[in-house]
Amino acid sequence: MAFIDLKKKEIQAKVVYYGPSRGGKTTNLEYVYNKLDNKLKTEMVAIKTHGDRTLFFDFLPFDIGVIKGYKVKVLLYTVPGQVKYNATRRLVLQGVDGIVFVADSMDIRRENNIQSLENMEENLSTYNKDLYKLPLVMQYNKRDLSDQGISLLPLEVLEKDLNTKLNAPSFEASALRGKNVVPTLKKIITLTMTSLKNELK
Amino acid sequence: MTDSQNDESMNELSARLDEIFGVDDEGDDEAEDLEAKAEKSPLQELNATVLTLEWEITDEMVSQLLEQVERLKDDFKDDYFAYSLLRLLGSVGKYVQTRKAASHPSALNLLNSLHTNLVKVVESGELSKKDKTALLQNEVKKFKQLKQLIAEEKGKRGRGDERVIPQRSESAGRQPSAAEQLAPGEPAEQMDATGSPVQNGVEPAEASIPREDAPAELHGDLALAVEEIKKTIREEFRALRDELQSLNNQR
């Protein structure tokens, strides 16, 4: 649940980028960080391993400003995608308000996407959170790789594998080039804030 | 809150987000240029293979890499620099083929570095002969460092490092040593590759991590997370020590 201080009129929403390893979660955050105006820029925390992999999580907080008298702050997190870091992933999911699932479009990663989604659902259930009730946006990343002759999963297959039941808004994207990174973020923030408002009613 | 108030606040939020990130930001316009460039490159297939290997090391992809390198060696036989880089790429590729994801991390870095510099040599018309020579010398130096790192790892394993994961049992008969893979044509130095905590091209199974039965016990999760991080930090330090040792030995 988001941090909401009615007295101070502050809202902090937590959005987590989840998905298989090397799918582009950190790249999404790096792009967002670079797009942020210097006035809004806070420090992005990223702890990486020798091989440039996310070790614990990435963290990027930023202020949206005052909306209807409330100061709104969004905290963006990524989880480490590697299978072995499940305890860390579960920790990062604690108190999550919205999720961007970053799927890897490469066809060799099809199983990894499905496993990661199942893993996310399982981890959420430990906090009694229902994936079907949480604000969620699907991002099918690395669409640009087809230009380099790499075989990609068709969007229909990705939708069928990951989004048939969830029916979440989805974007095809290239985090490396920034394609649809911001629309994905705008969508999840809007969904999350709407959900928080409904909870507060 | 009424629906109209809801709409109003969402509009305000949307406007604020547009203000922060710009309206309809869909990414860089450079994408089309990159696509056009990729289409013209004689290294297009190799680029795709190297990129794929970054995500996952499979027999199929490594074999593909080696085939492409052989083809390109033929195409670039008159270009000394490109040909030499391709030879190095082929040698590292053969080593990676043997060890797959258990390859020394520096081998994969070297693979990427050789590929990046090959692209520079082939596609940049502005590189002088001097630049190319320096670039090649640097890659050869890194190649030698890698050989040394692997030799040292072998030494450690020979002394009975318990953390080393055994070789795949499917490899009936003697496999070529890492030294043979890295330096075809040179005398074998009887060394094997590293014992990274990953084997058979996959990351350690989740099952290898003790799992809690109780739902979301924070302390348990935190302890596990700390253990995961400690383990990785130990591995990172080990890799760094090896690199430092190798640099010291070179002086």
Short mmCIF file of N, CA and C in Angstrom, two decimals, chain B residues 53-171:
data_model
loop_
_atom_site.label_atom_id
_atom_site.label_comp_id
_atom_site.label_asym_id
_atom_site.label_seq_id
_atom_site.Cartn_x
_atom_site.Cartn_y
_atom_site.Cartn_z
N LEU B 53 24.24 -13.99 -27.88
CA LEU B 53 25.09 -14.67 -26.89
C LEU B 53 25.16 -13.89 -25.59
N GLU B 54 24.95 -12.59 -25.68
CA GLU B 54 24.95 -11.79 -24.45
C GLU B 54 23.84 -12.21 -23.52
N TRP B 55 22.72 -12.64 -24.13
CA TRP B 55 21.58 -13.03 -23.30
C TRP B 55 21.68 -14.49 -22.92
N GLU B 56 22.06 -15.32 -23.84
CA GLU B 56 22.03 -16.74 -23.54
C GLU B 56 23.08 -17.47 -24.37
N ILE B 57 23.84 -18.33 -23.69
CA ILE B 57 24.87 -19.07 -24.41
C ILE B 57 24.35 -20.47 -24.69
N THR B 58 24.11 -20.75 -25.95
CA THR B 58 23.64 -22.09 -26.30
C THR B 58 24.60 -22.68 -27.33
N ASP B 59 24.58 -24.01 -27.44
CA ASP B 59 25.42 -24.70 -28.44
C ASP B 59 25.18 -24.12 -29.82
N GLU B 60 23.88 -23.96 -30.12
CA GLU B 60 23.50 -23.51 -31.44
C GLU B 60 24.10 -22.14 -31.76
N MET B 61 23.99 -21.22 -30.79
CA MET B 61 24.46 -19.86 -31.05
C MET B 61 25.99 -19.81 -31.16
N VAL B 62 26.68 -20.60 -30.31
CA VAL B 62 28.15 -20.56 -30.38
C VAL B 62 28.62 -21.18 -31.70
N SER B 63 27.96 -22.27 -32.11
CA SER B 63 28.33 -22.89 -33.40
C SER B 63 28.10 -21.90 -34.53
N GLN B 64 26.99 -21.19 -34.43
CA GLN B 64 26.67 -20.18 -35.44
C GLN B 64 27.75 -19.11 -35.48
N LEU B 65 28.19 -18.70 -34.31
CA LEU B 65 29.24 -17.68 -34.22
C LEU B 65 30.50 -18.18 -34.94
N LEU B 66 30.88 -19.43 -34.64
CA LEU B 66 32.12 -19.95 -35.22
C LEU B 66 32.01 -20.09 -36.74
N GLU B 67 30.84 -20.49 -37.19
CA GLU B 67 30.63 -20.59 -38.65
C GLU B 67 30.76 -19.21 -39.31
N GLN B 68 30.14 -18.24 -38.67
CA GLN B 68 30.18 -16.88 -39.24
C GLN B 68 31.60 -16.33 -39.24
N VAL B 69 32.34 -16.63 -38.17
CA VAL B 69 33.72 -16.15 -38.10
C VAL B 69 34.54 -16.77 -39.23
N GLU B 70 34.33 -18.07 -39.46
CA GLU B 70 35.08 -18.73 -40.55
C GLU B 70 34.76 -18.10 -41.90
N ARG B 71 33.47 -17.84 -42.12
CA ARG B 71 33.05 -17.22 -43.39
C ARG B 71 33.70 -15.84 -43.54
N LEU B 72 33.66 -15.07 -42.45
CA LEU B 72 34.19 -13.71 -42.51
C LEU B 72 35.71 -13.70 -42.68
N LYS B 73 36.36 -14.71 -42.12
CA LYS B 73 37.82 -14.79 -42.29
C LYS B 73 38.17 -14.89 -43.77
N ASP B 74 37.33 -15.61 -44.47
CA ASP B 74 37.53 -15.73 -45.90
C ASP B 74 37.30 -14.38 -46.60
N ASP B 75 36.22 -13.73 -46.17
CA ASP B 75 35.88 -12.42 -46.79
C ASP B 75 36.95 -11.36 -46.51
N PHE B 76 37.56 -11.44 -45.33
CA PHE B 76 38.50 -10.38 -44.92
C PHE B 76 39.95 -10.85 -44.93
N LYS B 77 40.25 -11.86 -45.73
CA LYS B 77 41.61 -12.42 -45.70
C LYS B 77 42.66 -11.39 -46.14
N ASP B 78 42.24 -10.37 -46.86
CA ASP B 78 43.20 -9.35 -47.30
C ASP B 78 43.28 -8.16 -46.34
N ASP B 79 42.47 -8.19 -45.31
CA ASP B 79 42.48 -7.09 -44.34
C ASP B 79 43.15 -7.62 -43.06
N TYR B 80 44.41 -7.28 -42.87
CA TYR B 80 45.19 -7.85 -41.77
C TYR B 80 44.51 -7.66 -40.42
N PHE B 81 44.01 -6.44 -40.16
CA PHE B 81 43.45 -6.14 -38.84
C PHE B 81 42.14 -6.90 -38.60
N ALA B 82 41.26 -6.83 -39.57
CA ALA B 82 39.97 -7.53 -39.42
C ALA B 82 40.22 -9.03 -39.28
N TYR B 83 41.12 -9.55 -40.11
CA TYR B 83 41.40 -10.99 -40.10
C TYR B 83 41.97 -11.42 -38.73
N SER B 84 42.87 -10.60 -38.19
CA SER B 84 43.48 -10.95 -36.89
C SER B 84 42.43 -10.92 -35.78
N LEU B 85 41.55 -9.91 -35.82
CA LEU B 85 40.50 -9.84 -34.81
C LEU B 85 39.55 -11.03 -34.93
N LEU B 86 39.28 -11.42 -36.17
CA LEU B 86 38.41 -12.59 -36.37
C LEU B 86 39.05 -13.86 -35.84
N ARG B 87 40.36 -13.98 -36.02
CA ARG B 87 41.06 -15.16 -35.48
C ARG B 87 40.93 -15.22 -33.96
N LEU B 88 41.13 -14.06 -33.32
CA LEU B 88 41.00 -14.02 -31.86
C LEU B 88 39.55 -14.34 -31.45
N LEU B 89 38.63 -13.77 -32.20
CA LEU B 89 37.21 -14.01 -31.91
C LEU B 89 36.89 -15.51 -32.01
N GLY B 90 37.44 -16.13 -33.03
CA GLY B 90 37.24 -17.57 -33.22
C GLY B 90 37.81 -18.37 -32.06
N SER B 91 39.00 -17.98 -31.60
CA SER B 91 39.63 -18.71 -30.49
C SER B 91 38.81 -18.58 -29.21
N VAL B 92 38.38 -17.36 -28.91
CA VAL B 92 37.57 -17.17 -27.70
C VAL B 92 36.24 -17.90 -27.87
N GLY B 93 35.70 -17.86 -29.08
CA GLY B 93 34.44 -18.56 -29.35
C GLY B 93 34.56 -20.05 -29.08
N LYS B 94 35.68 -20.63 -29.47
CA LYS B 94 35.87 -22.08 -29.25
C LYS B 94 35.95 -22.39 -27.76
N TYR B 95 36.60 -21.48 -27.03
CA TYR B 95 36.68 -21.67 -25.57
C TYR B 95 35.28 -21.60 -24.96
N VAL B 96 34.50 -20.60 -25.38
CA VAL B 96 33.14 -20.43 -24.85
C VAL B 96 32.28 -21.63 -25.23
N GLN B 97 32.54 -22.19 -26.40
CA GLN B 97 31.78 -23.37 -26.83
C GLN B 97 32.00 -24.53 -25.85
N THR B 98 33.21 -24.63 -25.34
CA THR B 98 33.52 -25.70 -24.41
C THR B 98 32.89 -25.43 -23.03
N ARG B 99 33.03 -24.19 -22.58
CA ARG B 99 32.61 -23.91 -21.20
C ARG B 99 31.23 -23.28 -21.08
N LYS B 100 30.71 -22.79 -22.16
CA LYS B 100 29.38 -22.13 -22.18
C LYS B 100 29.26 -21.10 -21.06
N ALA B 101 28.14 -21.17 -20.30
CA ALA B 101 27.91 -20.11 -19.30
C ALA B 101 28.91 -20.19 -18.16
N ALA B 102 29.65 -21.31 -18.06
CA ALA B 102 30.67 -21.41 -17.02
C ALA B 102 31.99 -20.81 -17.48
N SER B 103 31.98 -20.20 -18.65
CA SER B 103 33.20 -19.54 -19.13
C SER B 103 33.61 -18.45 -18.15
N HIS B 104 34.89 -18.15 -18.15
CA HIS B 104 35.37 -17.05 -17.31
C HIS B 104 34.65 -15.77 -17.75
N PRO B 105 34.17 -14.95 -16.79
CA PRO B 105 33.45 -13.73 -17.18
C PRO B 105 34.25 -12.85 -18.14
N SER B 106 35.57 -12.87 -17.98
CA SER B 106 36.40 -12.04 -18.86
C SER B 106 36.35 -12.53 -20.30
N ALA B 107 36.05 -13.82 -20.49
CA ALA B 107 35.99 -14.35 -21.86
C ALA B 107 34.83 -13.71 -22.60
N LEU B 108 33.72 -13.57 -21.92
CA LEU B 108 32.55 -12.97 -22.56
C LEU B 108 32.77 -11.48 -22.80
N ASN B 109 33.45 -10.86 -21.85
CA ASN B 109 33.78 -9.44 -22.06
C ASN B 109 34.69 -9.28 -23.27
N LEU B 110 35.66 -10.20 -23.37
CA LEU B 110 36.61 -10.13 -24.48
C LEU B 110 35.90 -10.38 -25.82
N LEU B 111 34.98 -11.32 -25.79
CA LEU B 111 34.20 -11.61 -26.99
C LEU B 111 33.49 -10.34 -27.48
N ASN B 112 32.89 -9.65 -26.54
CA ASN B 112 32.17 -8.42 -26.90
C ASN B 112 33.13 -7.34 -27.37
N SER B 113 34.26 -7.25 -26.68
CA SER B 113 35.23 -6.22 -27.02
C SER B 113 35.82 -6.48 -28.41
N LEU B 114 36.13 -7.75 -28.70
CA LEU B 114 36.67 -8.08 -30.03
C LEU B 114 35.65 -7.76 -31.11
N HIS B 115 34.41 -8.07 -30.81
CA HIS B 115 33.36 -7.80 -31.80
C HIS B 115 33.21 -6.29 -32.02
N THR B 116 33.19 -5.54 -30.92
CA THR B 116 33.03 -4.07 -31.04
C THR B 116 34.15 -3.48 -31.89
N ASN B 117 35.37 -3.95 -31.63
CA ASN B 117 36.50 -3.39 -32.37
C ASN B 117 36.55 -3.87 -33.82
N LEU B 118 36.06 -5.07 -34.03
CA LEU B 118 35.96 -5.55 -35.41
C LEU B 118 35.01 -4.65 -36.20
N VAL B 119 33.88 -4.32 -35.56
CA VAL B 119 32.92 -3.42 -36.22
C VAL B 119 33.59 -2.09 -36.53
N LYS B 120 34.37 -1.60 -35.56
CA LYS B 120 35.07 -0.32 -35.77
C LYS B 120 36.01 -0.41 -36.97
N VAL B 121 36.78 -1.48 -37.01
CA VAL B 121 37.78 -1.63 -38.07
C VAL B 121 37.11 -1.76 -39.44
N VAL B 122 36.02 -2.53 -39.47
CA VAL B 122 35.37 -2.80 -40.76
C VAL B 122 34.52 -1.62 -41.23
N GLU B 123 33.84 -0.99 -40.27
CA GLU B 123 32.84 0.00 -40.69
C GLU B 123 33.28 1.45 -40.58
N SER B 124 34.37 1.69 -39.85
CA SER B 124 34.79 3.07 -39.74
C SER B 124 35.93 3.33 -40.71
N GLY B 125 35.65 4.15 -41.68
CA GLY B 125 36.67 4.46 -42.67
C GLY B 125 37.70 5.46 -42.14
N GLU B 126 37.46 5.97 -40.94
CA GLU B 126 38.32 7.04 -40.44
C GLU B 126 39.49 6.54 -39.58
N LEU B 127 39.52 5.27 -39.28
CA LEU B 127 40.59 4.77 -38.41
C LEU B 127 41.90 4.68 -39.20
N SER B 128 42.95 5.27 -38.62
CA SER B 128 44.25 5.20 -39.29
C SER B 128 44.89 3.84 -39.01
N LYS B 129 45.97 3.56 -39.75
CA LYS B 129 46.66 2.30 -39.55
C LYS B 129 47.21 2.23 -38.13
N LYS B 130 47.66 3.37 -37.64
CA LYS B 130 48.22 3.44 -36.28
C LYS B 130 47.12 3.10 -35.25
N ASP B 131 45.94 3.68 -35.46
CA ASP B 131 44.82 3.40 -34.54
C ASP B 131 44.48 1.92 -34.55
N LYS B 132 44.44 1.38 -35.75
CA LYS B 132 44.08 -0.03 -35.86
C LYS B 132 45.12 -0.92 -35.18
N THR B 133 46.39 -0.55 -35.35
CA THR B 133 47.46 -1.33 -34.72
C THR B 133 47.31 -1.29 -33.20
N ALA B 134 47.06 -0.09 -32.68
CA ALA B 134 46.92 0.05 -31.22
C ALA B 134 45.74 -0.77 -30.72
N LEU B 135 44.70 -0.70 -31.49
CA LEU B 135 43.47 -1.43 -31.11
C LEU B 135 43.72 -2.95 -31.10
N LEU B 136 44.40 -3.42 -32.11
CA LEU B 136 44.69 -4.84 -32.20
C LEU B 136 45.63 -5.28 -31.07
N GLN B 137 46.65 -4.45 -30.82
CA GLN B 137 47.59 -4.79 -29.74
C GLN B 137 46.87 -4.90 -28.40
N ASN B 138 45.95 -3.99 -28.19
CA ASN B 138 45.20 -4.00 -26.94
C ASN B 138 44.37 -5.27 -26.81
N GLU B 139 43.79 -5.69 -27.90
CA GLU B 139 42.98 -6.91 -27.86
C GLU B 139 43.86 -8.15 -27.62
N VAL B 140 45.03 -8.15 -28.25
CA VAL B 140 45.95 -9.29 -28.05
C VAL B 140 46.37 -9.35 -26.58
N LYS B 141 46.60 -8.17 -26.01
CA LYS B 141 46.99 -8.10 -24.60
C LYS B 141 45.88 -8.69 -23.71
N LYS B 142 44.66 -8.31 -24.00
CA LYS B 142 43.53 -8.81 -23.22
C LYS B 142 43.40 -10.32 -23.38
N PHE B 143 43.67 -10.78 -24.59
CA PHE B 143 43.60 -12.21 -24.88
C PHE B 143 44.63 -12.98 -24.03
N LYS B 144 45.83 -12.41 -23.95
CA LYS B 144 46.87 -13.07 -23.16
C LYS B 144 46.50 -13.05 -21.68
N GLN B 145 45.93 -11.94 -21.24
CA GLN B 145 45.51 -11.85 -19.84
C GLN B 145 44.48 -12.92 -19.52
N LEU B 146 43.57 -13.12 -20.46
CA LEU B 146 42.53 -14.12 -20.24
C LEU B 146 43.16 -15.51 -20.11
N LYS B 147 44.12 -15.80 -20.98
CA LYS B 147 44.80 -17.10 -20.90
C LYS B 147 45.41 -17.30 -19.53
N GLN B 148 46.02 -16.21 -19.05
CA GLN B 148 46.68 -16.30 -17.75
C GLN B 148 45.65 -16.51 -16.62
N LEU B 149 44.55 -15.78 -16.71
CA LEU B 149 43.50 -15.92 -15.69
C LEU B 149 43.00 -17.36 -15.63
N ILE B 150 42.83 -17.92 -16.79
CA ILE B 150 42.31 -19.29 -16.84
C ILE B 150 43.35 -20.26 -16.28
N ALA B 151 44.62 -19.99 -16.60
CA ALA B 151 45.69 -20.85 -16.07
C ALA B 151 45.70 -20.78 -14.54
N GLU B 152 45.50 -19.57 -14.00
CA GLU B 152 45.51 -19.43 -12.54
C GLU B 152 44.32 -20.14 -11.91
N GLU B 153 43.19 -20.04 -12.56
CA GLU B 153 41.99 -20.73 -12.05
C GLU B 153 42.26 -22.24 -12.00
N LYS B 154 42.89 -22.71 -13.06
CA LYS B 154 43.21 -24.13 -13.14
C LYS B 154 44.13 -24.52 -11.97
N GLY B 155 45.07 -23.63 -11.70
CA GLY B 155 45.99 -23.87 -10.60
C GLY B 155 45.24 -24.02 -9.29
N LYS B 156 44.27 -23.12 -9.08
CA LYS B 156 43.47 -23.16 -7.85
C LYS B 156 42.69 -24.47 -7.76
N ARG B 157 42.11 -24.85 -8.90
CA ARG B 157 41.31 -26.07 -8.90
C ARG B 157 42.18 -27.28 -8.63
N GLY B 158 43.39 -27.22 -9.16
CA GLY B 158 44.33 -28.31 -8.94
C GLY B 158 44.64 -28.49 -7.46
N ARG B 159 44.56 -27.35 -6.72
CA ARG B 159 44.83 -27.42 -5.29
C ARG B 159 43.58 -27.82 -4.50
N GLY B 160 42.53 -28.17 -5.22
CA GLY B 160 41.36 -28.74 -4.54
C GLY B 160 40.38 -27.70 -4.04
N ASP B 161 40.03 -26.76 -4.87
CA ASP B 161 39.01 -25.79 -4.49
C ASP B 161 37.65 -26.47 -4.50
N GLU B 162 37.04 -26.55 -3.36
CA GLU B 162 35.79 -27.31 -3.24
C GLU B 162 34.61 -26.63 -3.91
N ARG B 163 34.76 -25.33 -4.18
CA ARG B 163 33.62 -24.63 -4.74
C ARG B 163 33.44 -24.92 -6.22
N VAL B 164 34.46 -25.53 -6.81
CA VAL B 164 34.41 -25.73 -8.25
C VAL B 164 33.40 -26.81 -8.60
N ILE B 165 32.59 -26.51 -9.58
CA ILE B 165 31.58 -27.46 -10.01
C ILE B 165 32.21 -28.39 -11.04
N PRO B 166 31.97 -29.69 -10.93
CA PRO B 166 32.61 -30.62 -11.85
C PRO B 166 32.17 -30.40 -13.30
N GLN B 167 32.99 -30.87 -14.21
CA GLN B 167 32.67 -30.77 -15.63
C GLN B 167 31.46 -31.62 -15.93
N ARG B 168 30.82 -31.32 -17.04
CA ARG B 168 29.66 -32.10 -17.43
C ARG B 168 30.05 -33.55 -17.64
N SER B 169 29.20 -34.45 -17.17
CA SER B 169 29.55 -35.85 -17.30
C SER B 169 29.38 -36.33 -18.74
N GLU B 170 28.59 -35.60 -19.53
CA GLU B 170 28.34 -36.04 -20.90
C GLU B 170 29.60 -35.98 -21.76
N SER B 171 30.62 -35.24 -21.26
CA SER B 171 31.81 -35.07 -22.07
C SER B 171 32.71 -36.29 -21.98
#
